[in-house]
PDB file of C-alpha atoms in Angstrom:
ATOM      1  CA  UNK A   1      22.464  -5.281 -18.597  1.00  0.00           C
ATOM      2  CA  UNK A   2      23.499  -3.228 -21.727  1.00  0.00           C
ATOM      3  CA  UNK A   3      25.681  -0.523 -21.011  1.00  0.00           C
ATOM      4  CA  UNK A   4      25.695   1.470 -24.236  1.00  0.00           C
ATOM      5  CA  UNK A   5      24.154   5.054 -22.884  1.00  0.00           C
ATOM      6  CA  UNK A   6      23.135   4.960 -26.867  1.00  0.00           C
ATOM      7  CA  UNK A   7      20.637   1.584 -25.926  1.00  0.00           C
ATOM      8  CA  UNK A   8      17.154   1.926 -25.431  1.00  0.00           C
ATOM      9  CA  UNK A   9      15.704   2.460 -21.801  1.00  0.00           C
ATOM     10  CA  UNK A  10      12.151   2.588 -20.157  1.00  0.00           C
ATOM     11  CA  UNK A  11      11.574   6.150 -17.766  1.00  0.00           C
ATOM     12  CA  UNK A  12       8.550   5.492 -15.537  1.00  0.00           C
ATOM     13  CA  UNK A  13       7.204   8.771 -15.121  1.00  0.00           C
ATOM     14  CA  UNK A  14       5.509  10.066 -11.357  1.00  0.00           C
ATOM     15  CA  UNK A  15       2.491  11.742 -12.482  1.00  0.00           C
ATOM     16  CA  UNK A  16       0.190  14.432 -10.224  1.00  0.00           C
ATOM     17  CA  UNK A  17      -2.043  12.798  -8.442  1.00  0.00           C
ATOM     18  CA  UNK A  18      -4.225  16.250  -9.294  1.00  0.00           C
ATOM     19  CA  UNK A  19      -2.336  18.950  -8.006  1.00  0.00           C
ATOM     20  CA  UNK A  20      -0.533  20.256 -11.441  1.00  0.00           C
ATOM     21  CA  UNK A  21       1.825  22.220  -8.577  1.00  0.00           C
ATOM     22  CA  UNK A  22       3.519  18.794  -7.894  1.00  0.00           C
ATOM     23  CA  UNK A  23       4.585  17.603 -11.561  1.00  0.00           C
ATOM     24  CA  UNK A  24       8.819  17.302 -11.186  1.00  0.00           C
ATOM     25  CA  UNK A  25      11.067  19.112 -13.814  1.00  0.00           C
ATOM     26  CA  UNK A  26      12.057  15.334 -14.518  1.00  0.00           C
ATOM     27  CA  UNK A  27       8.588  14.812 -15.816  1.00  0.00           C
ATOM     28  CA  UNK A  28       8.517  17.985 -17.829  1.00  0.00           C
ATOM     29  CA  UNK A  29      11.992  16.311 -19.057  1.00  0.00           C
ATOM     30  CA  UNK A  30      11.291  13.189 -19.754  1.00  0.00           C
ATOM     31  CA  UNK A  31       7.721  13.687 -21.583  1.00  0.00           C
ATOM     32  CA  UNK A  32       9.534  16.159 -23.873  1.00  0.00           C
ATOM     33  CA  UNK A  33      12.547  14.068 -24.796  1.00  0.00           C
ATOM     34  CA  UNK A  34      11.318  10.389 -25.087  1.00  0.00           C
ATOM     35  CA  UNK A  35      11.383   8.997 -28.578  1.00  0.00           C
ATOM     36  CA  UNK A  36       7.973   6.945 -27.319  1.00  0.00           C
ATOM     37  CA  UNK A  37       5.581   8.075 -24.192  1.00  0.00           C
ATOM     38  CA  UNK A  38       3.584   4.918 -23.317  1.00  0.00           C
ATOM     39  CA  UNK A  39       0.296   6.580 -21.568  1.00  0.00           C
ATOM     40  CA  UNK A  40      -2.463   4.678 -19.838  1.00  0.00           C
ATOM     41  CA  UNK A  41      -5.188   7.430 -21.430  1.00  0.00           C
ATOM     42  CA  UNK A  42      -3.343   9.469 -24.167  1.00  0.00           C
ATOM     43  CA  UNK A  43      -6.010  11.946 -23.899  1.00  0.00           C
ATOM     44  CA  UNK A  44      -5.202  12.435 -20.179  1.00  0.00           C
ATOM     45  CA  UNK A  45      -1.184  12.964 -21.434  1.00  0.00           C
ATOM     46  CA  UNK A  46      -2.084  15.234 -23.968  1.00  0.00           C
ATOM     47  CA  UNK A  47      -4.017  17.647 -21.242  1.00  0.00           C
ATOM     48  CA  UNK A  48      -1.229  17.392 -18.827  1.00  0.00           C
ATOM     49  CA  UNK A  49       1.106  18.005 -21.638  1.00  0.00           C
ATOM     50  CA  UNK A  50      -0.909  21.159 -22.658  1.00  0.00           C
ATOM     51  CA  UNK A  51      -1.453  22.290 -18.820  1.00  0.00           C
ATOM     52  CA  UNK A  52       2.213  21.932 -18.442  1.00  0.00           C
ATOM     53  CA  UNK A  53       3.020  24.182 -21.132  1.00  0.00           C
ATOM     54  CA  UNK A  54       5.440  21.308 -22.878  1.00  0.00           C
ATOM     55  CA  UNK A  55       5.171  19.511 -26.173  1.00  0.00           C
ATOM     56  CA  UNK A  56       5.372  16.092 -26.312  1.00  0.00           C
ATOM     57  CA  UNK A  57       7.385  15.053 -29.357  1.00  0.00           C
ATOM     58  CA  UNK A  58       7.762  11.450 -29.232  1.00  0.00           C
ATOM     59  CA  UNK A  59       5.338   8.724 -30.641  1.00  0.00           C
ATOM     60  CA  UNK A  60       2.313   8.294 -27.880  1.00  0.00           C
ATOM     61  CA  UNK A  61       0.841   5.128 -27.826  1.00  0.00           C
ATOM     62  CA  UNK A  62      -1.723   3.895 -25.503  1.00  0.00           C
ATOM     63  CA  UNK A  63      -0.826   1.455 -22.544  1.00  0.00           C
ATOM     64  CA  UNK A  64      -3.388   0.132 -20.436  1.00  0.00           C
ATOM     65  CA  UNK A  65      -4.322  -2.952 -18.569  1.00  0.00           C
ATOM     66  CA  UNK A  66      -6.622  -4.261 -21.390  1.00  0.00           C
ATOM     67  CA  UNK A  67      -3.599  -3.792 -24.275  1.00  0.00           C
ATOM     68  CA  UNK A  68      -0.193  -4.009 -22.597  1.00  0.00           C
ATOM     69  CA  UNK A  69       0.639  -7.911 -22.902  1.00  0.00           C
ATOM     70  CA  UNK A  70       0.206  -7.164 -26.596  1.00  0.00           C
ATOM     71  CA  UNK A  71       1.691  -3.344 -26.580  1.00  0.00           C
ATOM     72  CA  UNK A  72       4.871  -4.686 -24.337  1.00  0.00           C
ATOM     73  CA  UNK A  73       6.365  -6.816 -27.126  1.00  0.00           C
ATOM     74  CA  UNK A  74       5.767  -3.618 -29.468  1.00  0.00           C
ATOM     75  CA  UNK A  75       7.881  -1.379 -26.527  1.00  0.00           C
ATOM     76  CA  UNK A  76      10.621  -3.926 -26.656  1.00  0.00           C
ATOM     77  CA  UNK A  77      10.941  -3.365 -30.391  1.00  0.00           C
ATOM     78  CA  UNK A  78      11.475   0.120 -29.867  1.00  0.00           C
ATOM     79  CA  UNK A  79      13.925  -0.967 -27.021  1.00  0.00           C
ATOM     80  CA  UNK A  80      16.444  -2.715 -29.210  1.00  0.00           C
ATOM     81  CA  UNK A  81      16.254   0.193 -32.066  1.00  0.00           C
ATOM     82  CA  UNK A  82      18.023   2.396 -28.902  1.00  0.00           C
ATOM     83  CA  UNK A  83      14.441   4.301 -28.344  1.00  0.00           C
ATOM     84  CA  UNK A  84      13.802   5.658 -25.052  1.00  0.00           C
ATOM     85  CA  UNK A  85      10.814   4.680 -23.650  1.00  0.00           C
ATOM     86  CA  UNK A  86       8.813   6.727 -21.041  1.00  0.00           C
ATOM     87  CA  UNK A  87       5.879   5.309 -18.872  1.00  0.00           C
ATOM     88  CA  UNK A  88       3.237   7.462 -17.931  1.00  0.00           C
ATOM     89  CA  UNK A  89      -0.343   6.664 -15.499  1.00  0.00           C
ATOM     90  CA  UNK A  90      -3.276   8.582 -15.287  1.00  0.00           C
ATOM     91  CA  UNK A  91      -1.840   9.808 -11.887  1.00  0.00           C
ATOM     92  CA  UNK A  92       1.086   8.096  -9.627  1.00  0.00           C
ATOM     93  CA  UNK A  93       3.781   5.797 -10.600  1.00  0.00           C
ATOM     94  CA  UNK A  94       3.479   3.405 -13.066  1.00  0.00           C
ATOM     95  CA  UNK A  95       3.441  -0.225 -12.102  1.00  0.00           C
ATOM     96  CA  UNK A  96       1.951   0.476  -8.622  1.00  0.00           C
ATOM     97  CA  UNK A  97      -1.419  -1.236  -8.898  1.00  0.00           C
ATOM     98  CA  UNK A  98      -1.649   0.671 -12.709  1.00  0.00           C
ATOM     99  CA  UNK A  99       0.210  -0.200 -15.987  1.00  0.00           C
ATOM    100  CA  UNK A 100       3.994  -0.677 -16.762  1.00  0.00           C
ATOM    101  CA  UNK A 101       5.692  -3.624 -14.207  1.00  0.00           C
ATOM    102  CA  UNK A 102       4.953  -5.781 -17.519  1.00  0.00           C
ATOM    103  CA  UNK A 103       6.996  -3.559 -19.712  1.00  0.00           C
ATOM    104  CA  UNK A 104       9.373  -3.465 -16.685  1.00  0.00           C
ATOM    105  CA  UNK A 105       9.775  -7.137 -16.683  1.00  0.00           C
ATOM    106  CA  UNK A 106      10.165  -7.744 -20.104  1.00  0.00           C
ATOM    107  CA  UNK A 107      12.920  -5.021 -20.491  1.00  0.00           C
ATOM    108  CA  UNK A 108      14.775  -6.308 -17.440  1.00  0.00           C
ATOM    109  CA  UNK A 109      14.968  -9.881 -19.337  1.00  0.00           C
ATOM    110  CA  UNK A 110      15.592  -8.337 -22.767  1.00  0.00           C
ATOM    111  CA  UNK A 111      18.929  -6.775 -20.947  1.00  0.00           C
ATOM    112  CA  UNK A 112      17.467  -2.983 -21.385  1.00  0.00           C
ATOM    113  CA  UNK A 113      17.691  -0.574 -17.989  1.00  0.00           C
ATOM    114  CA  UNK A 114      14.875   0.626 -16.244  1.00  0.00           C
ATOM    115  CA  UNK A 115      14.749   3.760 -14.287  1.00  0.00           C
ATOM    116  CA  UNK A 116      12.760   6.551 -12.665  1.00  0.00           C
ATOM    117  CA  UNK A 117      11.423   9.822 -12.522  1.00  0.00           C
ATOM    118  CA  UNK A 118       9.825   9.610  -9.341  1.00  0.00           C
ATOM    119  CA  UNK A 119       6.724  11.451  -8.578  1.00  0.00           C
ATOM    120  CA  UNK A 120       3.812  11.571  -6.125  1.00  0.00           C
ATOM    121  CA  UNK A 121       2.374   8.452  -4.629  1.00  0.00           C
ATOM    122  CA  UNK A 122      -1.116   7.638  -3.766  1.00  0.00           C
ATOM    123  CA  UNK A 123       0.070   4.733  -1.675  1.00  0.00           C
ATOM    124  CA  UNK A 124       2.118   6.706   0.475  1.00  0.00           C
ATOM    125  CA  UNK A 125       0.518   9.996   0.511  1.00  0.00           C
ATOM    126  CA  UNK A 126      -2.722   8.422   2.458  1.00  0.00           C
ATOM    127  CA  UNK A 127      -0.628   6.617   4.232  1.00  0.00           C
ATOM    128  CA  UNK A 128       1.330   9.767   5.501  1.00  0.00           C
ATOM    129  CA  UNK A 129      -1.985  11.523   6.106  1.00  0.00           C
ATOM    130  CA  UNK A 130      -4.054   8.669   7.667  1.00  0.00           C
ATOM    131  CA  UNK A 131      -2.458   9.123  11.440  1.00  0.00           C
ATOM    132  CA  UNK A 132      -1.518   5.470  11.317  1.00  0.00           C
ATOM    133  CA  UNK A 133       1.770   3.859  11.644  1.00  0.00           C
ATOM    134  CA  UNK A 134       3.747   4.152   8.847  1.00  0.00           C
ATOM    135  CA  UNK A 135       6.943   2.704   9.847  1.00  0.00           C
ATOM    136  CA  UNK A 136       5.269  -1.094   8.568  1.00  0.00           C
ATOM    137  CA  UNK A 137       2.720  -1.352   6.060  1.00  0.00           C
ATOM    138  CA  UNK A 138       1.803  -3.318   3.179  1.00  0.00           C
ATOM    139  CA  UNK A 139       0.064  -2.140   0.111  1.00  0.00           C
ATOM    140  CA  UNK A 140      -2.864  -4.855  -1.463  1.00  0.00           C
ATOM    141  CA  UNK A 141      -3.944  -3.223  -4.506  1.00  0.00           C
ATOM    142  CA  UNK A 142      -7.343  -2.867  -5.135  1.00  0.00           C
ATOM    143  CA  UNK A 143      -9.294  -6.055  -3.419  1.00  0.00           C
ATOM    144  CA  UNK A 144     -11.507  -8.448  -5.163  1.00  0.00           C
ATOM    145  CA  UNK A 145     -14.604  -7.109  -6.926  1.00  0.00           C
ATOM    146  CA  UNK A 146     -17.411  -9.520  -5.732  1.00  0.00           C
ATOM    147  CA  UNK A 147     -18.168  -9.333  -1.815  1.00  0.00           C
ATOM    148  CA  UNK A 148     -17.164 -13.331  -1.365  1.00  0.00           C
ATOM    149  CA  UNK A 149     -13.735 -12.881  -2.677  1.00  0.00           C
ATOM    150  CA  UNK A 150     -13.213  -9.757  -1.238  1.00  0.00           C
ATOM    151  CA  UNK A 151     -14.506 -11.225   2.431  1.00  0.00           C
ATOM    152  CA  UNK A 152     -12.004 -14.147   1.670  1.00  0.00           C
ATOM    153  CA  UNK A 153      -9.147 -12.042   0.785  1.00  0.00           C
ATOM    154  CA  UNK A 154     -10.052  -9.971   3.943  1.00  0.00           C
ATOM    155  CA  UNK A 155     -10.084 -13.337   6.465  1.00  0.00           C
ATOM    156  CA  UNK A 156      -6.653 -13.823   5.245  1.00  0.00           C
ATOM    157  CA  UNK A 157      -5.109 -10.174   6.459  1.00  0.00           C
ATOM    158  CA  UNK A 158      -7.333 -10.280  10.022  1.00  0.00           C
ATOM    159  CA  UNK A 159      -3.991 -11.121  11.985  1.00  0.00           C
ATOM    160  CA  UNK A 160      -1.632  -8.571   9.717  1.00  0.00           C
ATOM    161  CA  UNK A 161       0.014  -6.431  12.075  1.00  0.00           C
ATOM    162  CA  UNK A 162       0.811  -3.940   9.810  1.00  0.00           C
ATOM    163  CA  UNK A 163      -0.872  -1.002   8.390  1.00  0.00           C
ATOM    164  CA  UNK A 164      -2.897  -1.871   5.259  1.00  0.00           C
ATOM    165  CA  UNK A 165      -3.780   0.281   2.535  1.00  0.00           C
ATOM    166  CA  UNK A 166      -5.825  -0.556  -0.598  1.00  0.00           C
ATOM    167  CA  UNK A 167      -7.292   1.325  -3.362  1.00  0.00           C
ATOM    168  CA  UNK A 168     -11.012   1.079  -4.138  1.00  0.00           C
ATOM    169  CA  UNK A 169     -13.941   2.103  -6.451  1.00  0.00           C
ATOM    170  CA  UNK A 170     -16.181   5.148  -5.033  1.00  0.00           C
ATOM    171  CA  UNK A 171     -19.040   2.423  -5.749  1.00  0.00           C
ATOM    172  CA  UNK A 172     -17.675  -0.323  -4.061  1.00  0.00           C
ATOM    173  CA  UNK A 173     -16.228   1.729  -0.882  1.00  0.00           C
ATOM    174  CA  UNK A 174     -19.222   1.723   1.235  1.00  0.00           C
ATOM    175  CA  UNK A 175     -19.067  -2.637   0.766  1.00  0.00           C
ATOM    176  CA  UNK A 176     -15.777  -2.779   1.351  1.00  0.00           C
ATOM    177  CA  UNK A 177     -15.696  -0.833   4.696  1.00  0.00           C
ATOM    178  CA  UNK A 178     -18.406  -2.745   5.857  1.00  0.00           C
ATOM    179  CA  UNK A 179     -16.804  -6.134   5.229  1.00  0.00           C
ATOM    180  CA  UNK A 180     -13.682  -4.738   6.717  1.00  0.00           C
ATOM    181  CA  UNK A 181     -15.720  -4.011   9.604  1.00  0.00           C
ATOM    182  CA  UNK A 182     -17.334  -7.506  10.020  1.00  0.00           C
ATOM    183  CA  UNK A 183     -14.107  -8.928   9.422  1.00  0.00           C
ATOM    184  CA  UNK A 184     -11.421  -6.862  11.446  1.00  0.00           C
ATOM    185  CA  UNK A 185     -13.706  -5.470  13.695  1.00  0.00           C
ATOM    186  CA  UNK A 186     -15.862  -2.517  14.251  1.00  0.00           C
ATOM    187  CA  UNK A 187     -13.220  -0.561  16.136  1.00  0.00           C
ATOM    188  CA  UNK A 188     -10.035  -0.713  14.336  1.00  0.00           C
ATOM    189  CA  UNK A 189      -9.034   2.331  13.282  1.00  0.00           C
ATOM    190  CA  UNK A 190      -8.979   3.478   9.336  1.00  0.00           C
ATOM    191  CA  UNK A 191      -8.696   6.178   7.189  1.00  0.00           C
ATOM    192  CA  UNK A 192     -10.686   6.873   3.741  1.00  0.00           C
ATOM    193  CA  UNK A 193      -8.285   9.373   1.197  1.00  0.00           C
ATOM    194  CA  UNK A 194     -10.315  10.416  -1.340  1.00  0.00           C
ATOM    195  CA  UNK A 195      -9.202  13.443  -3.961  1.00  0.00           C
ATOM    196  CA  UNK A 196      -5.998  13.052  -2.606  1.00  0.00           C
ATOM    197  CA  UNK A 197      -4.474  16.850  -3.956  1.00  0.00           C
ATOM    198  CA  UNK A 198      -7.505  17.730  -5.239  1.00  0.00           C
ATOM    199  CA  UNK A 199      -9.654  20.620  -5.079  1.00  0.00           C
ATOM    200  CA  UNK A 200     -11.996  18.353  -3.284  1.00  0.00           C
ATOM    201  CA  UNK A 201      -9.522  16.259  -1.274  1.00  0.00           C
ATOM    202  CA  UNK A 202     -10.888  14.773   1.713  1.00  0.00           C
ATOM    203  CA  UNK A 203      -9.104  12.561   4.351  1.00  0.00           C
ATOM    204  CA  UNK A 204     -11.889  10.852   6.564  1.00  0.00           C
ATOM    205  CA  UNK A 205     -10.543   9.104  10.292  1.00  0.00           C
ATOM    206  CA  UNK A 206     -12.549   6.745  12.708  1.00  0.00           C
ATOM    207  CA  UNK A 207     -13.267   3.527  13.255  1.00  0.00           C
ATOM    208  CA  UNK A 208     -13.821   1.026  10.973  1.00  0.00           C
ATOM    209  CA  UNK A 209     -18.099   0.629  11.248  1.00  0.00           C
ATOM    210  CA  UNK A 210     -18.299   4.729  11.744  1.00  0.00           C
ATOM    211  CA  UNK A 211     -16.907   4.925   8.358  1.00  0.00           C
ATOM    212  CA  UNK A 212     -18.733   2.387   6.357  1.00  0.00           C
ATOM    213  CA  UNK A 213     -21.939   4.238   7.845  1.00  0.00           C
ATOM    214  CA  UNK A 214     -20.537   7.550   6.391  1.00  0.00           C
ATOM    215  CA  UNK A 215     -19.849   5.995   2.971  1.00  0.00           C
ATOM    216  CA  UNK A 216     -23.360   4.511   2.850  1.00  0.00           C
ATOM    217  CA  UNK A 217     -24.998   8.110   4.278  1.00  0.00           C
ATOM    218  CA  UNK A 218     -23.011  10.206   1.685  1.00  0.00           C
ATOM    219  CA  UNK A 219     -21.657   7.998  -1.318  1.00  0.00           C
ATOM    220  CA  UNK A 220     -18.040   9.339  -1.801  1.00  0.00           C
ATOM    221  CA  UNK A 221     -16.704   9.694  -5.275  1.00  0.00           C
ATOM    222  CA  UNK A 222     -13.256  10.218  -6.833  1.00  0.00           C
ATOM    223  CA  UNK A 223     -10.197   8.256  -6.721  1.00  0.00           C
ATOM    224  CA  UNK A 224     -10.051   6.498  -3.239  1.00  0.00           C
ATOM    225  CA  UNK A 225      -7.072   5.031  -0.741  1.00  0.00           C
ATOM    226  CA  UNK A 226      -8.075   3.075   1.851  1.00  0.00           C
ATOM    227  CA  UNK A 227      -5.753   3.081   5.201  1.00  0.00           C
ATOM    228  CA  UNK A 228      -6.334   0.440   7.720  1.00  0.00           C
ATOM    229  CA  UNK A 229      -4.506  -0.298  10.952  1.00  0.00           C
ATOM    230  CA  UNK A 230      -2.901  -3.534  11.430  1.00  0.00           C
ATOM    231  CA  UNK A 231      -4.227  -5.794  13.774  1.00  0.00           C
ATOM    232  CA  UNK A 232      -3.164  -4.998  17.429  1.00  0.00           C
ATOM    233  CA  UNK A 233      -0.553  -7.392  19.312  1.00  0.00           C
ATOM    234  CA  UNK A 234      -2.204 -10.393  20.740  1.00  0.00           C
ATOM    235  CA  UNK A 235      -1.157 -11.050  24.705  1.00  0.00           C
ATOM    236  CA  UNK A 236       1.338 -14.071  24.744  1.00  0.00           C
ATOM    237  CA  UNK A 237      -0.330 -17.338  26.288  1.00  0.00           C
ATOM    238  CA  UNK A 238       0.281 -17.504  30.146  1.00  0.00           C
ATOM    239  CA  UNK A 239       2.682 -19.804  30.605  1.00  0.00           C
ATOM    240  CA  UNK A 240       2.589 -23.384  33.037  1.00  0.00           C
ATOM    241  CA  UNK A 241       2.696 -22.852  36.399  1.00  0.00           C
ATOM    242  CA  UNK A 242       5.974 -25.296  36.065  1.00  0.00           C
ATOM    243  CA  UNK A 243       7.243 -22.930  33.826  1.00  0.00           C
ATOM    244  CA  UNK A 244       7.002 -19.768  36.597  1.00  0.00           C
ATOM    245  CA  UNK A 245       8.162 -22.007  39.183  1.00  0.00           C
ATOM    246  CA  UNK A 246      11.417 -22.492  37.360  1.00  0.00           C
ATOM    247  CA  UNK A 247      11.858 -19.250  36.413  1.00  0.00           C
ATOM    248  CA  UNK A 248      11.842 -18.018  39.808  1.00  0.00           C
ATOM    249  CA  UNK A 249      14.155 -20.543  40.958  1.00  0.00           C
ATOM    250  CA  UNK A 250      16.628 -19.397  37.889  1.00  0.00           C
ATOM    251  CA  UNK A 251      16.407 -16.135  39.170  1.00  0.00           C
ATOM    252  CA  UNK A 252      17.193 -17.239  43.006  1.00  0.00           C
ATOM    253  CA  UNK A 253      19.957 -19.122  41.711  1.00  0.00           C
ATOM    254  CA  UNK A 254      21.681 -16.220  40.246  1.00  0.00           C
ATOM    255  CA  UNK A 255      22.111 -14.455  43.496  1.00  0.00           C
ATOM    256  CA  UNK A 256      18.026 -12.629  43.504  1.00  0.00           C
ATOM    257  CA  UNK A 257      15.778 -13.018  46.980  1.00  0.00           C
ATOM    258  CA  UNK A 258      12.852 -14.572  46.328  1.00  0.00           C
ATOM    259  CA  UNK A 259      11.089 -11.654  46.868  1.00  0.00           C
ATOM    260  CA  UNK A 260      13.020 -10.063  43.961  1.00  0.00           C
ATOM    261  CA  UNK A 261      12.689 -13.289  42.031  1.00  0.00           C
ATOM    262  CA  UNK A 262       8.771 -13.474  42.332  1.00  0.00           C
ATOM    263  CA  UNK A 263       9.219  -9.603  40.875  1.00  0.00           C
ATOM    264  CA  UNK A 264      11.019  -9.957  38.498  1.00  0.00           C
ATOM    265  CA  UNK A 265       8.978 -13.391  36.976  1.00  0.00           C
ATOM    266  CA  UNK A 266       5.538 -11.212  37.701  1.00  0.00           C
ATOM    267  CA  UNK A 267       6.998  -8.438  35.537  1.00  0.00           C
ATOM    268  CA  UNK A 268       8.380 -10.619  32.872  1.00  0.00           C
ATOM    269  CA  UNK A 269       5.875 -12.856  31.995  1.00  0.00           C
ATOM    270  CA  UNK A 270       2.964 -10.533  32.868  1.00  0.00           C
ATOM    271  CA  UNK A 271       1.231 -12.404  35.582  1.00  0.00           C
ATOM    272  CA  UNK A 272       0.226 -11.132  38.968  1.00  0.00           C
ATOM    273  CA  UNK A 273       2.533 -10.736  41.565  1.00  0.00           C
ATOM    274  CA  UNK A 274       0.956 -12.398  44.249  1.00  0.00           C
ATOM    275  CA  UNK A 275      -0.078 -15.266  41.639  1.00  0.00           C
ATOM    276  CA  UNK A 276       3.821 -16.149  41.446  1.00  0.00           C
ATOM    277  CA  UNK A 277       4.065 -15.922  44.560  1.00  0.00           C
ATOM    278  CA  UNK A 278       1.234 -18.316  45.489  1.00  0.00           C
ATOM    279  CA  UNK A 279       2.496 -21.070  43.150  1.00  0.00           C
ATOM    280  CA  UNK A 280       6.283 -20.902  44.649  1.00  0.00           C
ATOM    281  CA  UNK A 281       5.056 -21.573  48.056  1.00  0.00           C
ATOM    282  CA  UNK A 282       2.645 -24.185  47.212  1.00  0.00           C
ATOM    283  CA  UNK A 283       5.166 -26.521  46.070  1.00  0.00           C
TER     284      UNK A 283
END
């Protein structure tokens, strides 16, 4: 890593989601200062910039997913002539299923620092708002755009026991919940974010099948998070009746009454009291 302060260095820049109330002083900062903004939609940079009240007076050069492997080596360049590079999305931070962990990756090999001016988070704003765990959850991008993939990618998260989100297209939503319902099943619970701080925002709770229903009855549009709970603990196997038997006589032998030792085994291994107890004094 370089450690000249005068080297180059990429900013990714935490855009609003929608809600012009939640752009940092950071942003306002780091849009102003950088010698070159990297936006995915330069028009959408030059509103914020004018809705912001700030002046943006660095190069601006588009960076999307259809130019950035052949903008990154162009970024780099302006790396090693000391520039300071700033990373903007459409809404979010960069690199989070949306442009810039290419640029990230190349700087980080080129020697040049990366760092942050964090913002709002689609990911875990529905996630916060959703009523699902949050203390475990994986994030899977947006899934595959033709129903066989997707139902494939699906069939490989049904035993995930943590909280999933995804992002999806308004006019794939209604498709996707309904595969997530055939897959996971029609009761596990989910959340649709759409608008998320918005003028419009909507957050959406039920079961999996109840939603897809909605999204077919009323077509949702706007930027869309999908929250889904992770799959619910399995019960462990029961185990041999061998297996309780010993147990119970472990238990004896460390000073317990049978009584206390059928118990405790019941309670332990989640069988039926009087099950244990049958097995011990059939042998």
């Amino acid at each position: 890593m370089r450690d000249d302060p005068s080297t180059g260095r990429v900013v990714l820049v935490g855009a609003p989601l929608g809600n012009l109330g939640d752009a940092s002083t950071r942003l306002r900062e780091v849009l102003s200062s950088a010698d070159v903004v990297a936006a995915e939609d330069t028009r959408r940079l030059a509103r914020l910039a004018r809705d912001l009240g700030i002046t943006v007076s660095g190069r601006v050069v588009s960076y999307f997913e259809g130019n950035d492997e052949r903008r990154t080596p162009e970024l780099v360049e302006a790396l090693e002539a000391g520039s300071v590079v700033a990373v903007v999305t459409d809404g979010g931070m960069p690199s989070v299923s949306d442009p810039g962990f290419r640029l990230v990756r190349a700087a980080l090999e080129a020697g040049f620092p990366v760092t942050a001016a964090p913002g709002p988070s689609a990911v875990t704003t529905a996630l916060a708002l959703s009523g699902l765990p949050s203390d475990r959850f994986v994030f899977e991008g947006f899934l595959p755009r033709t129903p066989s993939n997707r139902r494939s990618r699906l069939r490989e998260l049904t035993a995930e026991p943590r909280t999933l989100v995804f992002f999806e297209a308004p006019h794939r939503i209604a498709g996707a919940l309904a595969d997530l319902a055939a897959t996971f099943g029609d009761d596990r619970p989910a959340a649709v974010c759409r608008e998320l701080t918005k003028t419009y925002e909507e957050v959406r709770r039920g079961p999996l099948a109840a939603l897809a229903a909605w999204a077919v009855e009323n077509e949702p549009r706007g930027e869309i998070t999908l929250v889904v709970g992770g799959a619910p603990a399995r019960p462990a196997a029961r185990p041999g009746d061998d297996e309780l038997r010993a147990a119970v006589a472990a238990h004896e032998a460390g000073g317990r009454s049978r009584r206390d030792a059928i118990q405790a085994v019941a309670d332990e291994y989640g069988v039926k009291k009087r099950e244990v107890y049958a097995l011990v004094h059939s042998s």
